[in-house]
Tab-separated table of C-alpha atoms and ligand atoms in Angstrom:
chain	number	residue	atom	x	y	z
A	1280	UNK	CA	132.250	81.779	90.246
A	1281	UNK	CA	128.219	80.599	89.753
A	1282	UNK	CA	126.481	83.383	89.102
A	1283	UNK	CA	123.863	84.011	91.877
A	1284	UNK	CA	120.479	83.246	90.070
A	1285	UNK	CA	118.147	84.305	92.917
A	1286	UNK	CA	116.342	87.242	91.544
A	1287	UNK	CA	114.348	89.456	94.058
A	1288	UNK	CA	111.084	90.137	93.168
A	1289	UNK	CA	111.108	93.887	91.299
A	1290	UNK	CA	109.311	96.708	93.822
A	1291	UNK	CA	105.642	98.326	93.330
A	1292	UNK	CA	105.007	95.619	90.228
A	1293	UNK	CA	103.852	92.603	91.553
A	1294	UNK	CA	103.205	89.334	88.897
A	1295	UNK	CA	102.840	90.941	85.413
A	1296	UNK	CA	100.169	89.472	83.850
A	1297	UNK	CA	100.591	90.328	79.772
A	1298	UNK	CA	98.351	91.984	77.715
A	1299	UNK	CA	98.192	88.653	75.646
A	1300	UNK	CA	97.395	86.121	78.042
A	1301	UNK	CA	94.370	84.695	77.055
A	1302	UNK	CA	93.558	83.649	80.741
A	1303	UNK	CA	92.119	79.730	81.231
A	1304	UNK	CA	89.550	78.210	80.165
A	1305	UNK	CA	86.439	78.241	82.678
A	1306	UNK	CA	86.395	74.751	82.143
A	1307	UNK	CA	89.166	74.066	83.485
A	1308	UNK	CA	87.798	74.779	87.329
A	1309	UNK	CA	84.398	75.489	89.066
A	1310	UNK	CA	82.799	77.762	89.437
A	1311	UNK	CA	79.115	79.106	90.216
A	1312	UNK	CA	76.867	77.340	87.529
A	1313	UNK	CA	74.809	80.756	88.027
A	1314	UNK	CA	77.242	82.740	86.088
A	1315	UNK	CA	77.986	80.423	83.437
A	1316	UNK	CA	77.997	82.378	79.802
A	1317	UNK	CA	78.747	85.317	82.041
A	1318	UNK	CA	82.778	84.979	82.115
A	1319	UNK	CA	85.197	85.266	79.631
A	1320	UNK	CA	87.785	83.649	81.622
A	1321	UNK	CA	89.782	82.492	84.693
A	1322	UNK	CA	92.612	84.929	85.125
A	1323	UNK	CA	94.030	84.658	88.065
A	1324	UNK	CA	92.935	81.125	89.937
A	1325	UNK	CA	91.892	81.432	93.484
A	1326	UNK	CA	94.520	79.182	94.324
A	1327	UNK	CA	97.554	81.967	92.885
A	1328	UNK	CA	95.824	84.308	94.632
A	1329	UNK	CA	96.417	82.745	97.729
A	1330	UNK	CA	100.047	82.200	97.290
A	1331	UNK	CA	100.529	85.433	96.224
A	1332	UNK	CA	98.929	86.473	99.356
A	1333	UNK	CA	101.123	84.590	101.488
A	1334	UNK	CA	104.580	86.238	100.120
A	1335	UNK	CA	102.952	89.873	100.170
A	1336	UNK	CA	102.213	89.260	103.814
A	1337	UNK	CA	106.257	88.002	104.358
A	1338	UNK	CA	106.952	91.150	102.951
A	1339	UNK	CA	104.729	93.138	105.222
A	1340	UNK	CA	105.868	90.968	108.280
A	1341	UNK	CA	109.595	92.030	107.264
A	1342	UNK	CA	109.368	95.496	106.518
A	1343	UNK	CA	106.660	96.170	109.550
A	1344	UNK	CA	107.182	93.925	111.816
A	1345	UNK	CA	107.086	95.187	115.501
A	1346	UNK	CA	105.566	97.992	114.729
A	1347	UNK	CA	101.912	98.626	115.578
A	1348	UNK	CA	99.716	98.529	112.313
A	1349	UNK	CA	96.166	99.855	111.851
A	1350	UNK	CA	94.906	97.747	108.882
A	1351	UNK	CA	92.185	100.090	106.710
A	1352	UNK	CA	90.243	97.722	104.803
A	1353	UNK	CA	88.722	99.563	101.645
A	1354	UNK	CA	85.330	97.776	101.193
A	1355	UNK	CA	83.564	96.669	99.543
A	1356	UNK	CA	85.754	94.792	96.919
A	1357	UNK	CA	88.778	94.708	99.467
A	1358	UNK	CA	86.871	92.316	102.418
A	1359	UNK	CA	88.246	88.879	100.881
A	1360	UNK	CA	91.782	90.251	100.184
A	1361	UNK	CA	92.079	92.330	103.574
A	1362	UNK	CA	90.680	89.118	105.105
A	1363	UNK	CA	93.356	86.761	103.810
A	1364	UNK	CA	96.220	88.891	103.875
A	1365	UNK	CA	95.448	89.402	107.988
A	1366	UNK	CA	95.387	86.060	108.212
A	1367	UNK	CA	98.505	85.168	106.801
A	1368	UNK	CA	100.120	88.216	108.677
A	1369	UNK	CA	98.428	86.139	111.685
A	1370	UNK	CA	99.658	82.902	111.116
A	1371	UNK	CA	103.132	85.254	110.454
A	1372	UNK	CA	103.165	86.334	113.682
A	1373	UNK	CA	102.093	82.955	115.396
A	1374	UNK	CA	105.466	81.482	113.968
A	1375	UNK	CA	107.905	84.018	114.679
A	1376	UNK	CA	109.731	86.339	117.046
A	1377	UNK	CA	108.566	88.911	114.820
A	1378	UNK	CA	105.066	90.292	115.587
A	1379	UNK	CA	102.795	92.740	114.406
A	1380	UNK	CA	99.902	93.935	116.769
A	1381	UNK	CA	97.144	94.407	114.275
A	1382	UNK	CA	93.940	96.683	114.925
A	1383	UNK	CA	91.427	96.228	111.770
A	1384	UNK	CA	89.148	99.159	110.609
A	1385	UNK	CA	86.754	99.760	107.687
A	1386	UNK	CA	86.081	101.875	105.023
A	1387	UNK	CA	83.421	102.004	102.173
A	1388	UNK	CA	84.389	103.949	99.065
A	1389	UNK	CA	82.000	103.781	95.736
A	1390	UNK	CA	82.587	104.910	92.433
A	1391	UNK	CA	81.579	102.248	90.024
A	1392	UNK	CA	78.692	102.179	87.912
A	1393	UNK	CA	78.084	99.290	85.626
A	1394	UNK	CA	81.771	98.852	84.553
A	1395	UNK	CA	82.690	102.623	84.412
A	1396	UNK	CA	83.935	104.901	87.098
A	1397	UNK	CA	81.981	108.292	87.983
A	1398	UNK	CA	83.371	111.386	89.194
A	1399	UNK	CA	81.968	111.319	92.460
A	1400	UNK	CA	83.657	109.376	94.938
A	1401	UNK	CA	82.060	108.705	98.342
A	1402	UNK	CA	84.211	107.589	101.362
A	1403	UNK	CA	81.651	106.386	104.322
A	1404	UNK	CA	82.794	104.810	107.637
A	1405	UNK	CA	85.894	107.490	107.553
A	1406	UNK	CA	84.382	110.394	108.638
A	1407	UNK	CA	86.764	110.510	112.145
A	1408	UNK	CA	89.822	108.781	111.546
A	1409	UNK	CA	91.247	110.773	114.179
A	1410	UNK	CA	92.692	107.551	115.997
A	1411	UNK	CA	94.991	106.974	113.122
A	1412	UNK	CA	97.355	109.798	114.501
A	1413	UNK	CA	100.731	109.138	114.736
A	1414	UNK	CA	100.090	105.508	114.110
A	1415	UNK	CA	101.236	102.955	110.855
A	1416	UNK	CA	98.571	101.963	108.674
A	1417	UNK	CA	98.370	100.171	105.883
A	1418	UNK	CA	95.608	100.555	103.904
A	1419	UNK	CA	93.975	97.560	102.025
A	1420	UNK	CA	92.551	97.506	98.038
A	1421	UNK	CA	91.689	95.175	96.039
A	1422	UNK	CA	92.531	97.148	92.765
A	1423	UNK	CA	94.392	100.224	91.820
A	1424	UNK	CA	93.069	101.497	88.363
A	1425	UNK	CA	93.951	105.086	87.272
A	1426	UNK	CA	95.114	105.922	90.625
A	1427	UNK	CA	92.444	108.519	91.207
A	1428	UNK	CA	90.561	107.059	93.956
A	1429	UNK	CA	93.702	105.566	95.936
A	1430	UNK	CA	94.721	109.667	95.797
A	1431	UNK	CA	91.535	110.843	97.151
A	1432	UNK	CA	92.025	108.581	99.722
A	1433	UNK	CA	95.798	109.084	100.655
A	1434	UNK	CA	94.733	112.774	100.743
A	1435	UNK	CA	91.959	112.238	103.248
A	1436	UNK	CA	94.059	109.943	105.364
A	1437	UNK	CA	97.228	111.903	105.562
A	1438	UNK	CA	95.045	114.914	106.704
A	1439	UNK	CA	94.598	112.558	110.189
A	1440	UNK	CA	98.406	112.773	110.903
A	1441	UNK	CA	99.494	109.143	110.929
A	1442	UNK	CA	102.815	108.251	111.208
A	1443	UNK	CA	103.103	105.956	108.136
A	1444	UNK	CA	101.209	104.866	105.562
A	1445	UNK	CA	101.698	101.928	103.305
A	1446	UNK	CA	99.217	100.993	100.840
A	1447	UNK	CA	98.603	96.981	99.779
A	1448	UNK	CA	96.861	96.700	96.393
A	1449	UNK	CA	95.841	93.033	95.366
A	1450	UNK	CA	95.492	94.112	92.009
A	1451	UNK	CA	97.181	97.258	89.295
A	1452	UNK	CA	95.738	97.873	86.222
A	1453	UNK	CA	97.787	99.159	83.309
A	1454	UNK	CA	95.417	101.958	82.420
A	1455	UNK	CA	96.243	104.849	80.367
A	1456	UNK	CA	96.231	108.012	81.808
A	1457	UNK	CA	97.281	106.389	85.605
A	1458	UNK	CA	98.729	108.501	87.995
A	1459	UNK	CA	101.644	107.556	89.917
A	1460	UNK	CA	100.057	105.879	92.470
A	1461	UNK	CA	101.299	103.096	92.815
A	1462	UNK	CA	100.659	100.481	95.992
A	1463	UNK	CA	104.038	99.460	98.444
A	1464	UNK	CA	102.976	96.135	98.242
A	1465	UNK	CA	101.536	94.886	94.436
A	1466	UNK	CA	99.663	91.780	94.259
A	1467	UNK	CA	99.412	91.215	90.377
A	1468	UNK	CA	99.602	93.793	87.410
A	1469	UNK	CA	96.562	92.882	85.255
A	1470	UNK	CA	95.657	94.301	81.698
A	1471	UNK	CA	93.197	96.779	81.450
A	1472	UNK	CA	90.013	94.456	81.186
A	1473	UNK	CA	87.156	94.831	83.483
A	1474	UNK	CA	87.469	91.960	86.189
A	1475	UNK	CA	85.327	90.288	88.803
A	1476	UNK	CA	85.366	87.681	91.488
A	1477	UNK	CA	87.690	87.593	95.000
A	1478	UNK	CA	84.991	89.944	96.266
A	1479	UNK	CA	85.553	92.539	92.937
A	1480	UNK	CA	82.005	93.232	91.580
A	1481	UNK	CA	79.828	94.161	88.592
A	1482	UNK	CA	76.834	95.985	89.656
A	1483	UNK	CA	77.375	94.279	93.011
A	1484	UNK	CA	77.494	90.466	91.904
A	1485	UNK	CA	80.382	88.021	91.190
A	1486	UNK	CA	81.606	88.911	94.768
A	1487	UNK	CA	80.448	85.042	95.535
A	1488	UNK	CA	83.296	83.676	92.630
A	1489	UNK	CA	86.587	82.614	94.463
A	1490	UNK	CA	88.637	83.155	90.978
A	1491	UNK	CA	89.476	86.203	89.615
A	1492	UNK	CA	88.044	86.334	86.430
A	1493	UNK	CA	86.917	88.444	83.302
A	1494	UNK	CA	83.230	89.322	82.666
A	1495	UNK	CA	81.802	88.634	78.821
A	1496	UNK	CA	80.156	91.440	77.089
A	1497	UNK	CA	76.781	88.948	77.813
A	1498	UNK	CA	77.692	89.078	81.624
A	1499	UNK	CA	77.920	92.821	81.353
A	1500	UNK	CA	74.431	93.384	79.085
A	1501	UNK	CA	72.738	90.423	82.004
A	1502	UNK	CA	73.921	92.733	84.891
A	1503	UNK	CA	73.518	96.187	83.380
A	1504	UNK	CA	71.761	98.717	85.672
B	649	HPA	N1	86.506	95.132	88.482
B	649	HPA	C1	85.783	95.461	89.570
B	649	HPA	N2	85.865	96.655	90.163
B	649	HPA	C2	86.730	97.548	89.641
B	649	HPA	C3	87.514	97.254	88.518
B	649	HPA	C4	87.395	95.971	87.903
B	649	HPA	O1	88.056	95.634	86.890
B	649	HPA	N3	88.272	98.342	88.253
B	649	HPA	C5	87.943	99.253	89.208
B	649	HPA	N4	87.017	98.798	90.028
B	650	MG	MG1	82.715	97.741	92.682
């Protein structure tokens, strides 16, 4: 009998992108001539992202579907994911019998400075979530690194009394030292190299770069605050 050579895609990991994988050369697409010298290069192409996108939301759509969903968009590096993963959700829903009522809501959480995190995390825009009780949400990031922040947010959320709660992280960085927090839904798994572009920033630029990229140690020194 033929062996069955579908293989379903392995939970919580996403595409693995290796350690080695020297990412493409910036030459190769374009790009904003203003950051030219400050990218290393291309590693994941807006294009992937987008199909990636699309399968994460069939996912969603079959796991959730018919259920009510509050969507909590962590800003700001989350807008452009949360933005195109609602939209393919949308287009989802247009197309089947399955639906998903969506209700969108965000939050702002900052941690970053220059390329490292800081201790103190703020959380703005969730002061009263108190309209997430007893409902689904699924909460929207653009990348996962040690964990730490996705469990000070989990904590804060959980202490509103939803129902469910489902997290959707574009990006997971193999860091040492993570926690076990990792996202339901996993976009990529990226090496532990500090990225920009798809709305991720460096001191608040590179949001405006539709490729996901890696920053050059000149991009960092240009940027530095
Ligand atoms: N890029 C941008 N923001 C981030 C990153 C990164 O690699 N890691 C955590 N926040
Ligand atoms: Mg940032």
């Amino acid at each position: 009998m033929a062996e069955v050579a579908v293989q379903s895609e392995r939970r919580g990991e996403g595409i693995v992108i290796s350690d080695d994988w020297p990412g493409y050369s910036l030459d190769l697409f374009s790009y904003p001539a203003h950051y030219s010298g400050d990218l290393d290069c291309v590693i994941i192409p807006h294009g992937v992202i987008m199909d990636r996108t699309e399968r994460l939301a069939r996912n969603i759509m079959d796991e959730l579907g018919d259920h009510d969903i509050v969507v909590l968009c962590v800003l700001k590096g989350g807008y452009q994911f949360c933005a195109d993963l609602v939209d393919r959700i949308k287009a989802l829903s247009r197309n089947s019998n399955h639906t998903i009522p969506m209700r969108v809501h965000f939050i702002r959480l900052k941690s970053y400075l220059n390329d490292q995190s800081t201790e103190d995390l703020h959380i703005l825009g969730a002061e009263d979530l108190s309209f997430l009780a007893g409902k689904n949400v699924l909460i929207v990031e653009a990348i996962v690194g040690t964990g730490k922040t996705m469990k000070t947010l989990l904590k804060h959320v959980e202490a509103f009394g939803p129902k469910m709660i489902k997290v959707a992280g574009l990006l997971v960085k193999r860091v040492p030292h993570s926690s076990a927090c990792v996202p339901d839904y996993v976009g990529f798994e990226i090496p532990n190299r500090f990225v920009v572009g798809y709305a991720l920033d460096y001191n608040e630029y590179f949001r405006d770069l539709n490729h996901i990229c890696v920053i050059s140690e000149s991009g960092k020194l240009k940027y530095k605050i």
